[in-house]
Coordinates of C-alpha atoms in Angstrom, one line a residue:
X1161 CA 140.3 95.6 93.8
X1162 CA 138.1 96.4 90.8
X1163 CA 134.4 95.2 90.9
X1164 CA 133.1 92.9 88.2
X1165 CA 132.2 93.0 85.4
X1166 CA 135.4 93.8 83.7
X1167 CA 136.2 94.0 80.0
X1168 CA 140.0 93.9 79.8
X1169 CA 141.9 94.7 76.6
X1170 CA 144.0 91.7 75.7
X1171 CA 145.0 92.5 72.2
X1172 CA 148.7 91.7 72.9
X1173 CA 147.7 88.1 73.6
X1174 CA 146.1 87.5 70.2
X1175 CA 148.6 88.8 67.7
X1176 CA 148.1 86.0 65.2
X1177 CA 145.0 84.5 63.5
X1178 CA 143.8 81.2 64.9
X1179 CA 143.1 78.9 62.0
X1180 CA 140.1 76.5 62.2
X1181 CA 142.5 73.5 62.4
X1182 CA 144.4 74.9 65.5
X1183 CA 143.7 75.8 69.1
X1184 CA 145.4 77.8 71.8
X1185 CA 146.6 76.2 75.0
X1186 CA 147.6 78.0 78.2
X1187 CA 150.7 76.7 80.0
X1188 CA 150.7 77.7 83.6
X1189 CA 154.0 77.6 85.3
X1190 CA 154.9 78.2 89.0
X1191 CA 158.1 78.6 90.9
X1192 CA 156.2 77.5 94.0
X1193 CA 155.2 81.1 95.0
X1194 CA 153.8 82.9 91.9
X1195 CA 152.4 81.6 88.7
X1196 CA 152.4 83.0 85.2
X1197 CA 151.0 81.9 81.8
X1198 CA 152.1 81.3 78.3
X1199 CA 149.5 81.2 75.6
X1200 CA 150.6 79.0 72.6
X1201 CA 149.0 77.9 69.4
X1202 CA 149.0 74.2 68.3
X1203 CA 147.5 72.3 65.3
X1204 CA 144.6 70.1 66.4
X1205 CA 146.5 67.1 65.1
X1206 CA 149.6 67.6 67.2
X1207 CA 148.5 68.5 70.7
X1208 CA 150.5 68.1 73.9
X1209 CA 149.1 66.5 77.1
X1210 CA 146.5 69.0 78.3
X1211 CA 143.4 69.3 80.5
X1212 CA 140.2 71.2 79.5
X1213 CA 138.7 73.4 82.2
X1214 CA 134.9 73.4 82.9
X1215 CA 134.1 76.3 85.2
X1216 CA 131.6 79.1 85.9
X1217 CA 132.5 82.5 84.7
X1218 CA 130.3 84.4 87.1
X1219 CA 129.0 83.6 90.6
X1220 CA 126.3 84.6 93.0
X1221 CA 129.1 85.7 95.3
X1222 CA 130.9 89.0 94.8
X1223 CA 134.1 88.7 92.8
X1224 CA 136.9 91.0 92.0
X1225 CA 139.6 91.5 89.4
X1226 CA 143.2 90.2 89.8
X1227 CA 146.3 90.6 87.8
X1228 CA 147.8 87.6 85.9
X1229 CA 151.0 87.7 83.9
X1230 CA 150.5 86.0 80.5
X1231 CA 152.9 86.2 77.6
X1232 CA 154.9 88.8 79.6
X1233 CA 152.0 91.2 80.1
X1234 CA 149.7 92.0 82.9
X1235 CA 146.1 91.2 82.2
X1236 CA 143.1 91.5 84.6
X1237 CA 141.3 88.2 85.3
X1238 CA 138.5 87.4 87.7
X1239 CA 139.3 86.3 91.2
X1240 CA 137.7 82.9 90.4
X1241 CA 140.1 82.4 87.5
X1242 CA 143.0 83.5 89.7
X1243 CA 142.0 81.0 92.4
X1244 CA 141.9 78.3 89.8
X1245 CA 145.4 79.0 88.5
X1246 CA 146.7 78.9 92.1
X1247 CA 144.9 75.6 92.8
X1248 CA 146.4 74.1 89.7
X1249 CA 149.9 75.1 90.8
X1250 CA 150.0 74.7 94.6
X1251 CA 152.2 76.9 96.8
X1252 CA 155.6 75.5 97.6
X1253 CA 155.7 73.1 94.6
X1254 CA 157.2 74.1 91.2
X1255 CA 154.7 73.1 88.6
X1256 CA 153.8 73.4 84.9
X1257 CA 150.4 72.4 83.5
X1258 CA 148.8 72.9 80.0
X1259 CA 145.1 73.7 80.0
X1260 CA 142.4 74.8 77.6
X1261 CA 140.2 77.4 79.1
X1262 CA 137.7 79.4 77.1
X1263 CA 138.2 82.7 78.8
X1264 CA 141.8 83.0 77.4
X1265 CA 142.2 80.3 74.7
X1266 CA 139.5 81.9 72.6
X1267 CA 139.6 85.7 71.9
X1268 CA 136.3 86.6 73.5
X1269 CA 136.4 90.0 71.8
X1270 CA 136.6 88.5 68.3
X1271 CA 133.2 87.2 67.2
X1272 CA 134.6 85.7 64.0
X1273 CA 137.0 83.6 66.0
X1274 CA 134.2 82.5 68.4
X1275 CA 132.0 81.6 65.4
X1276 CA 134.7 79.2 64.1
X1277 CA 135.9 77.6 67.3
X1278 CA 132.9 77.3 69.6
X1279 CA 131.3 74.7 67.2
X1280 CA 134.5 72.6 67.7
X1281 CA 133.9 71.8 71.4
X1282 CA 133.1 68.2 70.6
X1283 CA 136.5 67.7 69.1
X1284 CA 138.4 69.7 71.7
X1285 CA 136.9 68.1 74.8
X1286 CA 137.3 64.7 73.1
X1287 CA 141.0 65.3 72.7
X1288 CA 141.6 66.7 76.2
X1289 CA 143.2 63.9 78.4
X1290 CA 140.8 64.9 81.1
X1291 CA 138.4 67.6 82.1
X1292 CA 138.9 69.6 85.3
X1293 CA 135.6 70.7 86.9
X1294 CA 136.5 73.8 89.0
X1295 CA 133.9 74.4 91.7
X1296 CA 135.8 77.3 93.3
X1297 CA 137.5 77.9 96.6
X1298 CA 137.0 75.9 99.8
X1299 CA 133.8 77.1 101.4
X1300 CA 131.0 75.9 103.7
X1301 CA 133.0 72.8 104.8
X1302 CA 133.5 71.6 101.2
X1303 CA 136.8 70.0 102.4
X1304 CA 134.7 67.3 104.0
X1305 CA 133.2 66.2 100.7
X1306 CA 136.4 66.6 98.8
X1307 CA 138.2 64.1 101.0
X1308 CA 138.4 61.1 98.6
X1309 CA 139.2 58.5 101.3
X1310 CA 136.3 59.7 103.5
X1311 CA 133.8 59.9 100.7
X1312 CA 134.7 56.4 99.3
X1313 CA 134.2 54.9 102.8
X1314 CA 130.9 56.7 103.2
X1315 CA 129.8 55.4 99.8
X1316 CA 130.6 51.8 100.9
X1317 CA 128.6 52.3 104.1
X1318 CA 125.6 53.7 102.2
X1319 CA 125.5 50.6 100.0
X1320 CA 124.6 48.6 103.1
X1321 CA 121.6 50.8 103.9
X1322 CA 118.1 49.6 102.8
X1323 CA 116.2 51.5 100.1
X1324 CA 114.2 54.6 100.4
X1325 CA 111.8 54.9 103.3
X1326 CA 113.3 52.2 105.5
X1327 CA 113.7 53.3 109.2
X1328 CA 117.3 53.3 110.1
X1329 CA 119.9 54.2 112.8
X1330 CA 122.7 55.9 110.8
X1331 CA 125.3 55.0 113.4
X1332 CA 124.4 51.4 113.1
X1333 CA 125.7 51.5 109.5
X1334 CA 128.8 53.4 110.4
X1335 CA 127.4 56.7 108.9
X1336 CA 127.7 60.2 110.3
X1337 CA 124.9 61.1 112.7
X1338 CA 122.0 63.4 111.4
X1339 CA 123.6 66.5 112.8
X1340 CA 127.1 65.8 111.4
X1341 CA 128.2 68.7 109.1
X1342 CA 129.1 66.2 106.4
X1343 CA 125.5 65.9 105.2
X1344 CA 124.9 69.6 104.6
X1345 CA 128.4 70.0 103.1
X1346 CA 127.3 67.5 100.4
X1347 CA 124.1 69.5 99.7
X1348 CA 125.9 72.9 99.6
X1349 CA 128.7 71.6 97.3
X1350 CA 126.1 70.4 94.8
X1351 CA 124.3 73.7 94.9
X1352 CA 127.3 75.6 93.6
X1353 CA 126.8 77.7 90.4
X1354 CA 128.8 75.4 88.2
X1355 CA 126.0 72.7 88.2
X1356 CA 123.5 75.1 86.7
X1357 CA 125.5 76.3 83.7
X1358 CA 124.3 75.4 80.2
X1359 CA 127.9 74.8 78.9
X1360 CA 128.7 72.2 81.5
X1361 CA 126.2 69.7 79.9
X1362 CA 128.4 69.1 76.8
X1363 CA 131.6 69.5 78.8
X1364 CA 130.7 66.7 81.1
X1365 CA 129.2 64.5 78.4
X1366 CA 132.2 64.8 76.0
X1367 CA 135.0 64.4 78.6
X1368 CA 137.1 61.2 78.5
X1369 CA 137.7 61.5 82.2
X1370 CA 136.6 64.1 84.8
X1371 CA 138.3 65.3 88.0
X1372 CA 136.6 67.7 90.3
X1373 CA 138.7 70.4 91.9
X1374 CA 137.6 72.5 94.9
X1375 CA 140.1 74.6 96.8
X1376 CA 143.2 72.5 96.6
X1377 CA 141.5 69.1 96.8
X1378 CA 140.8 66.7 93.9
X1379 CA 137.9 64.2 93.7
X1380 CA 137.1 61.8 90.9
X1381 CA 133.7 62.7 89.2
X1382 CA 132.5 59.1 89.5
X1383 CA 133.2 59.2 93.2
X1384 CA 131.0 62.3 93.7
X1385 CA 128.3 60.9 91.5
X1386 CA 128.4 57.6 93.4
X1387 CA 128.0 59.3 96.8
X1388 CA 125.1 61.4 95.7
X1389 CA 123.4 58.4 94.0
X1390 CA 123.5 56.5 97.3
X1391 CA 122.3 59.4 99.3
X1392 CA 119.3 59.8 97.0
X1393 CA 118.6 56.0 96.9
X1394 CA 118.5 55.7 100.6
X1395 CA 116.2 58.8 101.1
X1396 CA 118.8 60.7 103.1
X1397 CA 118.6 63.8 100.9
X1398 CA 116.7 65.7 103.6
X1399 CA 119.8 65.7 105.7
X1400 CA 121.7 67.5 103.0
X1401 CA 119.5 70.6 102.9
X1402 CA 120.8 73.0 100.3
X1403 CA 121.7 76.5 101.4
X1404 CA 119.7 78.1 98.5
X1405 CA 116.0 77.7 97.9
X1406 CA 114.9 75.0 95.5
X1407 CA 112.7 76.2 92.6
X1408 CA 111.6 75.2 89.2
X1409 CA 114.1 77.6 87.7
X1410 CA 116.9 76.3 90.0
X1411 CA 116.1 72.7 90.9
X1412 CA 117.7 70.6 93.6
X1413 CA 121.5 70.2 93.1
X1414 CA 121.4 66.4 93.5
X1415 CA 118.9 66.1 90.7
X1416 CA 121.1 68.4 88.5
X1417 CA 124.2 66.3 89.2
X1418 CA 122.5 63.0 88.5
X1419 CA 121.0 64.4 85.3
X1420 CA 124.5 65.4 84.2
X1421 CA 125.8 61.9 85.0
X1422 CA 122.9 60.4 83.1
X1423 CA 123.5 62.6 80.1
X1424 CA 127.2 61.6 80.1
X1425 CA 126.2 57.9 80.1
X1426 CA 123.7 58.3 77.3
X1427 CA 126.2 60.2 75.1
X1428 CA 128.9 57.5 75.7
X1429 CA 126.3 54.9 74.7
X1430 CA 125.5 56.9 71.5
X1431 CA 121.9 57.6 72.5
X1432 CA 121.5 61.3 73.5
X1433 CA 118.4 62.3 71.6
X1434 CA 117.7 66.0 70.8
X1435 CA 114.5 66.2 72.7
X1436 CA 116.2 65.1 75.9
X1437 CA 119.0 67.7 75.4
X1438 CA 116.6 70.5 74.7
X1439 CA 114.5 69.7 77.7
X1440 CA 117.5 69.6 80.0
X1441 CA 118.7 73.0 78.9
X1442 CA 115.4 74.7 79.7
X1443 CA 116.5 74.8 83.4
X1444 CA 120.1 75.8 82.8
X1445 CA 121.6 79.2 83.2
X1446 CA 123.4 81.4 80.6
X1447 CA 124.5 85.0 80.4
X1448 CA 123.5 85.1 76.7
X1449 CA 120.3 83.4 75.5
X1450 CA 122.0 82.4 72.3
X1451 CA 124.2 80.0 74.3
X1452 CA 121.2 77.8 75.1
X1453 CA 121.9 76.5 71.6
X1454 CA 125.5 77.3 71.0
X1455 CA 126.4 75.7 74.3
X1456 CA 125.0 72.4 73.2
X1457 CA 126.5 72.1 69.7
X1458 CA 128.8 69.3 70.8
X1459 CA 125.8 67.1 71.6
X1460 CA 123.6 67.7 68.6
X1461 CA 123.5 65.5 65.5
X1462 CA 125.4 66.6 62.4
X1463 CA 122.2 67.5 60.6
X1464 CA 120.9 69.8 63.2
X1465 CA 124.4 71.4 63.7
X1466 CA 124.4 72.1 60.0
X1467 CA 121.1 73.9 60.2
X1468 CA 122.2 76.3 62.9
X1469 CA 123.8 79.6 62.0
X1470 CA 126.8 80.3 64.1
X1471 CA 127.2 84.1 64.1
X1472 CA 127.5 85.9 67.4
X1473 CA 127.6 89.3 65.8
X1474 CA 124.4 88.7 63.8
X1475 CA 122.4 86.6 66.3
X1476 CA 123.5 87.4 69.8
X1477 CA 120.7 90.0 70.2
X1478 CA 118.3 88.1 67.9
X1479 CA 118.7 84.7 69.6
X1480 CA 115.1 83.6 68.7
X1481 CA 116.3 83.3 65.1
X1482 CA 118.6 80.4 66.1
X1483 CA 115.8 78.9 68.3
X1484 CA 113.7 78.9 65.2
X1485 CA 116.4 77.3 63.1
X1486 CA 116.4 74.4 65.6
X1487 CA 112.6 74.1 65.6
X1488 CA 112.3 74.1 61.9
X1489 CA 114.9 71.4 61.5
X1490 CA 113.2 69.2 64.2
X1491 CA 109.8 69.7 62.6
X1492 CA 111.2 68.7 59.2
X1493 CA 113.1 65.7 60.4
X1494 CA 111.1 64.3 63.3
X1495 CA 107.3 64.2 63.0
X1496 CA 106.8 62.9 66.6
X1497 CA 105.4 66.2 67.9
X1498 CA 107.6 66.4 71.1
X1499 CA 108.7 69.8 70.0
X1500 CA 105.1 71.2 70.1
X1501 CA 104.6 69.6 73.5
X1502 CA 107.5 71.6 74.9
X1503 CA 106.6 74.9 73.2
X1504 CA 104.6 76.3 76.1
X1505 CA 106.7 78.8 78.1
X1506 CA 106.3 81.4 80.8
X1507 CA 107.4 84.2 78.5
X1508 CA 108.6 84.6 74.9
X1509 CA 109.9 87.3 72.6
X1510 CA 107.2 88.6 70.2
X1511 CA 109.2 87.5 67.2
X1512 CA 109.1 83.8 68.2
X1513 CA 106.1 81.9 66.9
X1514 CA 103.9 80.1 69.4
X1515 CA 104.8 76.6 68.2
X1516 CA 108.6 77.2 68.8
X1517 CA 110.0 76.6 72.3
X1518 CA 111.6 79.6 74.0
X1519 CA 114.6 77.7 75.3
X1520 CA 115.4 80.7 77.5
X1521 CA 112.2 80.4 79.5
X1522 CA 110.9 77.7 81.8
X1523 CA 107.9 75.6 81.0
X1524 CA 104.9 76.7 83.2
X1525 CA 103.5 73.2 83.5
X1526 CA 106.8 71.7 84.7
X1527 CA 106.0 68.4 82.8
X1528 CA 104.8 68.2 79.2
X1529 CA 102.7 65.3 77.9
X1530 CA 105.0 64.1 75.1
X1531 CA 106.3 61.1 77.1
X1532 CA 102.8 59.8 77.9
X1533 CA 101.6 56.7 76.2
X1534 CA 98.7 58.2 74.4
X1535 CA 97.4 57.8 70.8
X1536 CA 95.0 60.7 70.4
X1537 CA 96.2 61.1 66.7
X1538 CA 97.5 57.6 66.1
X1539 CA 95.9 54.4 64.8
X1540 CA 98.1 51.5 65.8
X1541 CA 99.5 49.6 62.8
X1542 CA 98.3 52.3 60.4
X1543 CA 100.9 55.2 60.3
X1544 CA 99.2 58.3 59.2
X1545 CA 102.4 59.8 57.8
X1546 CA 103.9 63.1 58.7
X1547 CA 101.2 65.6 59.3
X1548 CA 103.4 68.5 60.3
X1549 CA 105.6 70.6 58.0
X1550 CA 107.1 74.0 57.7
X1551 CA 105.9 76.7 55.3
X1552 CA 108.7 77.9 53.1
X1553 CA 110.0 81.4 53.7
X1554 CA 107.9 81.7 56.8
X1555 CA 108.0 81.2 60.5
X1556 CA 104.8 79.2 60.3
X1557 CA 104.0 75.5 60.2
X1558 CA 100.9 73.6 59.1
X1559 CA 99.5 70.5 60.8
X1560 CA 96.8 68.1 59.6
X1561 CA 94.1 67.0 62.0
X1562 CA 90.6 67.9 63.2
X1563 CA 88.8 69.8 65.9
X1564 CA 87.4 67.5 68.6
X1565 CA 85.9 70.1 71.1
X1566 CA 86.0 73.6 72.5
X1567 CA 87.0 74.6 76.0
X1568 CA 84.1 75.9 78.1
X1569 CA 85.3 76.4 81.7
X1570 CA 88.8 76.5 83.2
X1571 CA 89.8 76.1 86.9
X1572 CA 93.4 76.5 88.0
X1573 CA 93.3 73.7 90.5
X1574 CA 96.9 73.8 91.7
X1575 CA 98.4 71.2 94.0
X1576 CA 97.7 70.0 97.5
X1577 CA 101.1 71.4 98.7
X1578 CA 103.1 74.6 97.9
X1579 CA 105.1 74.4 94.7
X1580 CA 108.8 74.0 95.3
X1581 CA 109.5 77.6 94.3
X1582 CA 107.1 78.9 96.9
X1583 CA 108.0 76.7 99.9
X1584 CA 109.0 78.8 102.9
X1585 CA 106.8 81.8 101.9
X1586 CA 103.4 80.0 101.9
X1587 CA 101.4 78.3 104.7
X1588 CA 100.9 74.7 103.6
X1589 CA 97.6 74.5 105.5
X1590 CA 96.3 77.4 103.5
X1591 CA 97.4 75.8 100.2
X1592 CA 95.7 72.5 101.2
X1593 CA 92.5 74.3 102.1
X1594 CA 92.5 76.2 98.9
X1595 CA 93.1 73.0 96.9
X1596 CA 90.2 71.3 98.6
X1597 CA 87.9 74.2 97.9
X1598 CA 88.9 74.3 94.2
X1599 CA 88.6 70.5 94.0
X1600 CA 85.0 70.8 95.2
X1601 CA 84.3 73.2 92.4
X1602 CA 86.0 71.0 89.8
X1603 CA 84.2 67.9 91.1
X1604 CA 80.9 69.8 90.7
X1605 CA 81.7 70.7 87.1
X1606 CA 82.5 67.1 86.4
X1607 CA 79.2 66.0 87.8
X1608 CA 77.4 68.5 85.6
X1609 CA 79.3 67.1 82.6
X1610 CA 78.3 63.6 83.4
X1611 CA 74.7 64.5 84.5
X1612 CA 75.3 63.5 88.1
X1613 CA 75.9 59.8 87.2
X1614 CA 78.3 57.5 89.0
X1615 CA 80.6 57.8 86.1
X1616 CA 81.5 61.4 87.1
X1617 CA 83.7 60.3 90.1
X1618 CA 85.4 57.6 88.0
X1619 CA 86.1 60.0 85.2
X1620 CA 87.1 62.9 87.4
X1621 CA 89.5 60.8 89.6
X1622 CA 91.3 59.5 86.5
X1623 CA 91.3 62.9 84.7
X1624 CA 93.1 64.6 87.7
X1625 CA 96.1 62.3 87.2
X1626 CA 95.7 62.2 83.4
X1627 CA 94.6 58.5 83.5
X1628 CA 98.2 57.5 84.3
X1629 CA 100.1 55.8 87.1
X1630 CA 103.2 57.4 88.6
X1631 CA 105.5 55.1 86.5
X1632 CA 103.9 56.4 83.3
X1633 CA 101.8 53.3 82.6
X1634 CA 98.1 54.0 81.6
X1635 CA 95.3 53.1 83.9
X1636 CA 93.7 49.9 82.6
X1637 CA 89.9 49.3 82.7
X1638 CA 90.2 46.8 85.5
X1639 CA 92.2 49.3 87.6
X1640 CA 89.6 52.1 87.4
X1641 CA 88.0 51.3 90.8
X1642 CA 91.5 51.4 92.4
X1643 CA 91.9 55.0 91.1
X1644 CA 88.5 56.1 92.3
X1645 CA 89.3 54.7 95.7
X1646 CA 92.7 56.4 95.7
X1647 CA 91.0 59.7 95.0
X1648 CA 88.5 59.3 97.8
X1649 CA 91.3 58.2 100.2
X1650 CA 93.4 61.2 99.2
X1651 CA 90.7 63.8 99.8
X1652 CA 89.8 62.2 103.1
X1653 CA 93.5 62.2 104.1
X1654 CA 93.8 65.9 103.2
X1655 CA 90.7 66.7 105.2
X1656 CA 91.1 64.5 108.2
X1657 CA 94.5 62.9 108.1
X1658 CA 92.9 59.4 107.7
X1659 CA 91.8 57.2 104.8
X1660 CA 88.2 57.2 103.7
X1661 CA 85.9 55.2 105.9
X1662 CA 83.4 53.6 103.6
X1663 CA 81.7 50.2 103.4
X1664 CA 83.4 49.4 100.1
X1665 CA 86.9 49.8 101.8
X1666 CA 86.2 47.2 104.5
X1667 CA 88.5 44.2 104.3
X1668 CA 91.0 46.0 102.0
X1669 CA 94.7 46.1 102.8
X1670 CA 95.3 49.4 104.6
X1671 CA 99.0 49.5 103.9
X1672 CA 98.4 49.0 100.2
X1673 CA 95.7 51.7 100.2
X1674 CA 98.1 54.1 101.9
X1675 CA 100.8 53.4 99.2
X1676 CA 98.4 54.0 96.4
X1677 CA 97.0 57.1 98.1
X1678 CA 100.5 58.7 98.5
X1679 CA 101.3 57.9 94.9
X1680 CA 98.0 59.6 93.9
X1681 CA 98.9 62.6 96.1
X1682 CA 102.3 62.9 94.5
X1683 CA 100.7 62.9 91.0
X1684 CA 98.4 65.7 92.0
X1685 CA 101.5 67.7 92.8
X1686 CA 103.1 66.8 89.4
X1687 CA 100.1 68.1 87.4
X1688 CA 99.3 71.0 89.8
X1689 CA 100.2 73.7 87.2
X1690 CA 97.8 72.2 84.7
X1691 CA 94.3 73.6 85.0
X1692 CA 91.2 71.4 85.0
X1693 CA 88.7 72.2 82.2
X1694 CA 85.4 71.2 80.8
X1695 CA 84.2 71.4 77.2
X1696 CA 81.1 72.4 75.3
X1697 CA 80.5 68.7 74.5
X1698 CA 80.6 67.8 78.3
X1699 CA 84.1 66.4 78.4
X1700 CA 86.8 67.0 81.1
X1701 CA 90.5 67.2 81.1
X1702 CA 93.7 68.9 82.1
X1703 CA 95.5 71.4 79.9
X1704 CA 98.2 74.1 79.6
X1705 CA 98.5 76.8 82.2
X1706 CA 97.5 79.6 79.8
X1707 CA 94.4 78.0 78.3
X1708 CA 91.1 79.8 78.5
X1709 CA 87.5 79.4 77.5
X1710 CA 86.9 79.4 73.8
X1711 CA 90.2 77.7 73.0
X1712 CA 90.0 74.8 70.5
X1713 CA 90.9 71.2 71.3
X1714 CA 92.5 69.5 68.3
X1715 CA 93.7 66.1 67.3
X1716 CA 96.9 66.2 65.2
X1717 CA 97.5 63.1 63.1
X1718 CA 100.6 61.3 64.4
X1719 CA 100.6 63.0 67.8
X1720 CA 100.0 61.3 71.2
X1721 CA 98.5 64.3 73.1
X1722 CA 95.6 66.6 72.3
X1723 CA 96.7 70.1 71.4
X1724 CA 95.1 73.4 72.4
X1725 CA 94.9 76.2 69.8
X1726 CA 93.7 79.8 69.9
X1727 CA 92.3 81.5 66.9
X1728 CA 94.6 84.4 66.0
X1729 CA 93.8 86.0 62.6
X1730 CA 91.9 84.6 59.6
X1731 CA 93.1 81.1 59.3
X1732 CA 96.0 81.5 61.7
X1733 CA 96.2 79.8 65.1
X1734 CA 98.4 80.1 68.1
X1735 CA 99.6 77.0 69.9
X1736 CA 98.7 77.2 73.6
X1737 CA 100.0 73.8 74.6
X1738 CA 99.3 70.1 74.9
X1739 CA 96.4 68.6 76.9
X1740 CA 94.6 65.5 78.2
X1741 CA 91.0 65.1 77.2
X1742 CA 89.3 62.2 79.0
X1743 CA 88.2 59.3 76.8
X1744 CA 89.6 61.0 73.7
X1745 CA 93.3 59.9 73.9
X1746 CA 92.9 56.9 71.6
X1747 CA 92.0 57.8 68.0
X1748 CA 91.1 54.2 67.2
X1749 CA 88.3 54.1 69.7
X1750 CA 87.1 57.7 69.1
X1751 CA 83.6 57.5 67.5
X1752 CA 83.6 59.1 64.0
X1753 CA 80.6 61.2 64.9
X1754 CA 82.7 63.1 67.5
X1755 CA 85.4 64.1 65.0
X1756 CA 85.4 67.3 63.1
X1757 CA 86.3 67.6 59.5
X1758 CA 89.9 66.9 58.5
X1759 CA 91.8 70.1 57.8
X1760 CA 95.2 71.8 57.9
X1761 CA 95.9 74.2 60.8
X1762 CA 98.4 77.0 60.2
X1763 CA 100.3 77.8 63.4
X1764 CA 102.1 81.1 63.8

């Protein structure tokens, strides 16, 4: 056995040029014992019945090379590919099946061929009669989940279970008991490497029909999605503990599966916006960073596809050039500022300007502010026009707006519980104690900003959750007391395990207070990576993870959030990220005396 990686020579397979209007298909035939392949070329307008394969090239598990006979010659392939071919042609049954699979149907050593045919995935997957999702060999009791009859029965039983949080006796509903291996088998199946690949996003979205193949068992994609949806709806996900740690860079497999299903539905409905696609790819995995864009070409609109240079030889090592192509097009065609909200990243190549998202790096704040219903730079009913534009022959942009304040102090508050990527290695009690200590410091800064008045608690409690409820709706003036009470209840609960015992709470519904408190607690976790800050003009807010004292808080005309800039050189600024600045998120109500002079900011 040869260890991976391998780089086989397959020149004999690609003796003829593959024109843009043709594709290769692999016909796998088996006599019931061994299988072999025949690679054939077809015009795209006259294709036989075939299936497109969606699979994962590499794996966290150790793989080895195998020999496969194709077009009469021995070629080395990965064991994962070898297992797939055997699964498609079961032992003891003569079979013949035509498939398209990227590893063989595109000459991976010919960058010119890849440049021509990779942009055609939309057409190719649309013409395939169905897509096979290959999850690999049977492992960790995956056979339980791939039993279609069993899964469909379990899905029907789950539909009779009350919603999330309701106490239940699983056996009462005909479901497996808590210790039944079926539960963890579902979690482990959805944690397989395939779910985290970038390429699978478009492969799932573009497919006419999807069948999941694992070992030698088949399961309809919609059946698997339906099962996971019901498990999540009923709050039984905890029984399906994944075998791998959940983190921000590798999130829960159930979430990933449901995101893929949602993307597929949106694409079929003709509403798969660019911002959604680019956000989704931030947590996907690729071998080559350039594929964070090339792997999504089938989902992008024609204008953006035309703005992207497809050239593996030129851009594979300079992937940031393609990221910049995407960003420039978005800035020129969509002035809604969501691109700037997602620009913050944990790392970036020095060649990439600060305002351009590094799609190959996660977002340090987990959630950006672009979806919040704010109007920091918007006057309702009076469009300000596009205030953002590219500078020709440059990687810089210019944005119209004004300075509203300057950051004075920054405290990295964190959340009241360990982040998902640290669970298991951190004592939750230590995290809670540290949060309470930093919260005291932040509360003191808020009191100083508001001169110790009663307004400080109201402002601070709302600023911690960016003046927003968990469903995204803004906190209305009549709801402010409810937020302050939720804050006090949350701190008391973290300190003592009980709600706050004060005179003002007497007679209030305890169950309702507990619900609001838990919602508030959950929001503190959402915004935990966003530090609390105060400003020179005694304001408070929450900003990007890398902000620091001296950064400038700016209103950009047409943007919902506030943006944080850092002076770089002369008139050049770096974009640090988006922010919430309390009582400054509505341009219409912002007093003119608090605004700086209108100007253009140049961002590099």
